[in-house]
Amino acid sequence: MDLIPSFSVDHTDIVPGIFTSRIDTVGTKTITTYDVRLTRPNREPAVDVAAMHSLEHIIATFLRNDPDWKEDIIYWGPMGCLTGFYLILKGNRSPKEIYNLVLSAFRAVDGAQSVPGTSPENCGNYLMHNLGMAKWYASRFADYLSANADNPRIFEYPKAERLMTEDGQHFYDS
């Protein structure tokens, strides 16, 4: 079985940032998945689960209501490792081209008075939210993005080097 491309990213070297995870073509349409990484995997603690859940709700609502972007938003949701989110958009823009959208979304969390969609009818785990911690993570990430806007590392995935045998087999644990 082939290793999926996101597992070829060097998770020991990745920094928080905005990265192109994959580009897919469906018919004549292009869809791009972005990795919006809030913490350094395996070096910093994962994002608090309740805060991650609140960030998912607040930012998804922000993105789907942004007048300039709402028609291009397909998905916003957390990574299983709780170190970031996936953003899926119609089209193919570079991470730098969506920088202001992502920065605005995280800055908007600070103004949230509540977490949208948190009634039992609207959410599968409506009690698992933490607005205060969501604001802390959002502010921390937005400040980091602002301070590193000119740093190419926040836009380019570090690739893991993989040893290959003479017959073309890869060693994925190397």
PDB file of C-alpha atoms in Angstrom, residues 38-112:
ATOM      1  CA  LEU A  38      -0.906  25.701  14.859  1.00  0.00           C
ATOM      2  CA  THR A  39       1.750  23.817  16.806  1.00  0.00           C
ATOM      3  CA  ARG A  40       4.962  21.912  16.141  1.00  0.00           C
ATOM      4  CA  PRO A  41       4.105  18.205  16.064  1.00  0.00           C
ATOM      5  CA  ASN A  42       5.892  16.015  18.575  1.00  0.00           C
ATOM      6  CA  ARG A  43       7.581  19.073  20.131  1.00  0.00           C
ATOM      7  CA  GLU A  44       4.686  21.101  21.504  1.00  0.00           C
ATOM      8  CA  PRO A  45       1.564  19.777  23.172  1.00  0.00           C
ATOM      9  CA  ALA A  46      -1.418  19.163  20.926  1.00  0.00           C
ATOM     10  CA  VAL A  47      -4.133  21.812  21.015  1.00  0.00           C
ATOM     11  CA  ASP A  48      -6.608  21.316  23.862  1.00  0.00           C
ATOM     12  CA  VAL A  49      -9.533  19.247  22.534  1.00  0.00           C
ATOM     13  CA  ALA A  50     -12.276  21.588  23.766  1.00  0.00           C
ATOM     14  CA  ALA A  51     -10.414  24.628  22.408  1.00  0.00           C
ATOM     15  CA  MET A  52      -9.900  22.858  19.065  1.00  0.00           C
ATOM     16  CA  HIS A  53     -13.618  22.112  18.893  1.00  0.00           C
ATOM     17  CA  SER A  54     -14.464  25.756  19.606  1.00  0.00           C
ATOM     18  CA  LEU A  55     -11.954  26.964  17.006  1.00  0.00           C
ATOM     19  CA  GLU A  56     -13.552  24.609  14.491  1.00  0.00           C
ATOM     20  CA  HIS A  57     -17.016  26.100  15.109  1.00  0.00           C
ATOM     21  CA  ILE A  58     -15.947  29.758  15.225  1.00  0.00           C
ATOM     22  CA  ILE A  59     -13.617  29.697  12.227  1.00  0.00           C
ATOM     23  CA  ALA A  60     -15.906  27.539  10.079  1.00  0.00           C
ATOM     24  CA  THR A  61     -18.674  30.069  10.719  1.00  0.00           C
ATOM     25  CA  PHE A  62     -16.333  32.968   9.914  1.00  0.00           C
ATOM     26  CA  LEU A  63     -15.104  31.374   6.671  1.00  0.00           C
ATOM     27  CA  ARG A  64     -18.559  30.428   5.431  1.00  0.00           C
ATOM     28  CA  ASN A  65     -19.781  33.972   6.024  1.00  0.00           C
ATOM     29  CA  ASP A  66     -16.829  35.857   4.544  1.00  0.00           C
ATOM     30  CA  PRO A  67     -18.297  37.698   1.523  1.00  0.00           C
ATOM     31  CA  ASP A  68     -15.124  37.330  -0.552  1.00  0.00           C
ATOM     32  CA  TRP A  69     -14.457  33.665   0.203  1.00  0.00           C
ATOM     33  CA  LYS A  70     -17.683  31.881   1.188  1.00  0.00           C
ATOM     34  CA  GLU A  71     -18.320  30.521  -2.313  1.00  0.00           C
ATOM     35  CA  ASP A  72     -14.886  28.864  -2.343  1.00  0.00           C
ATOM     36  CA  ILE A  73     -14.972  27.268   1.115  1.00  0.00           C
ATOM     37  CA  ILE A  74     -15.531  23.508   1.036  1.00  0.00           C
ATOM     38  CA  TYR A  75     -14.348  22.376   4.462  1.00  0.00           C
ATOM     39  CA  TRP A  76     -12.674  23.509   7.675  1.00  0.00           C
ATOM     40  CA  GLY A  77     -11.895  20.882  10.291  1.00  0.00           C
ATOM     41  CA  PRO A  78      -9.324  19.624  12.781  1.00  0.00           C
ATOM     42  CA  MET A  79      -6.466  17.226  12.135  1.00  0.00           C
ATOM     43  CA  GLY A  80      -6.627  14.000  14.057  1.00  0.00           C
ATOM     44  CA  CYS A  81      -3.293  14.790  15.718  1.00  0.00           C
ATOM     45  CA  LEU A  82      -4.767  18.069  17.071  1.00  0.00           C
ATOM     46  CA  THR A  83      -1.842  20.163  15.838  1.00  0.00           C
ATOM     47  CA  GLY A  84      -3.827  22.057  13.213  1.00  0.00           C
ATOM     48  CA  PHE A  85      -6.695  22.183  10.759  1.00  0.00           C
ATOM     49  CA  TYR A  86      -7.432  21.309   7.162  1.00  0.00           C
ATOM     50  CA  LEU A  87      -8.937  23.990   4.950  1.00  0.00           C
ATOM     51  CA  ILE A  88     -10.304  22.836   1.604  1.00  0.00           C
ATOM     52  CA  LEU A  89     -10.968  25.467  -1.044  1.00  0.00           C
ATOM     53  CA  LYS A  90     -12.148  25.509  -4.633  1.00  0.00           C
ATOM     54  CA  GLY A  91      -9.306  26.517  -6.937  1.00  0.00           C
ATOM     55  CA  ASN A  92      -5.571  26.468  -6.447  1.00  0.00           C
ATOM     56  CA  ARG A  93      -3.967  29.340  -4.600  1.00  0.00           C
ATOM     57  CA  SER A  94      -0.592  29.397  -2.959  1.00  0.00           C
ATOM     58  CA  PRO A  95      -0.461  29.430   0.847  1.00  0.00           C
ATOM     59  CA  LYS A  96       0.691  33.058   0.631  1.00  0.00           C
ATOM     60  CA  GLU A  97      -2.482  33.900  -1.303  1.00  0.00           C
ATOM     61  CA  ILE A  98      -4.692  32.632   1.526  1.00  0.00           C
ATOM     62  CA  TYR A  99      -2.507  34.063   4.300  1.00  0.00           C
ATOM     63  CA  ASN A 100      -4.760  37.088   4.901  1.00  0.00           C
ATOM     64  CA  LEU A 101      -7.884  34.915   4.982  1.00  0.00           C
ATOM     65  CA  VAL A 102      -6.362  32.585   7.582  1.00  0.00           C
ATOM     66  CA  LEU A 103      -4.952  35.453   9.622  1.00  0.00           C
ATOM     67  CA  SER A 104      -8.339  37.251   9.577  1.00  0.00           C
ATOM     68  CA  ALA A 105     -10.140  34.079  10.633  1.00  0.00           C
ATOM     69  CA  PHE A 106      -7.877  33.581  13.641  1.00  0.00           C
ATOM     70  CA  ARG A 107      -8.020  37.280  14.558  1.00  0.00           C
ATOM     71  CA  ALA A 108     -11.833  37.100  14.446  1.00  0.00           C
ATOM     72  CA  VAL A 109     -11.852  34.520  17.246  1.00  0.00           C
ATOM     73  CA  ASP A 110     -10.875  37.248  19.723  1.00  0.00           C
ATOM     74  CA  GLY A 111     -14.170  39.056  19.099  1.00  0.00           C
ATOM     75  CA  ALA A 112     -16.330  35.974  19.591  1.00  0.00           C
TER      76      ALA A 112
END
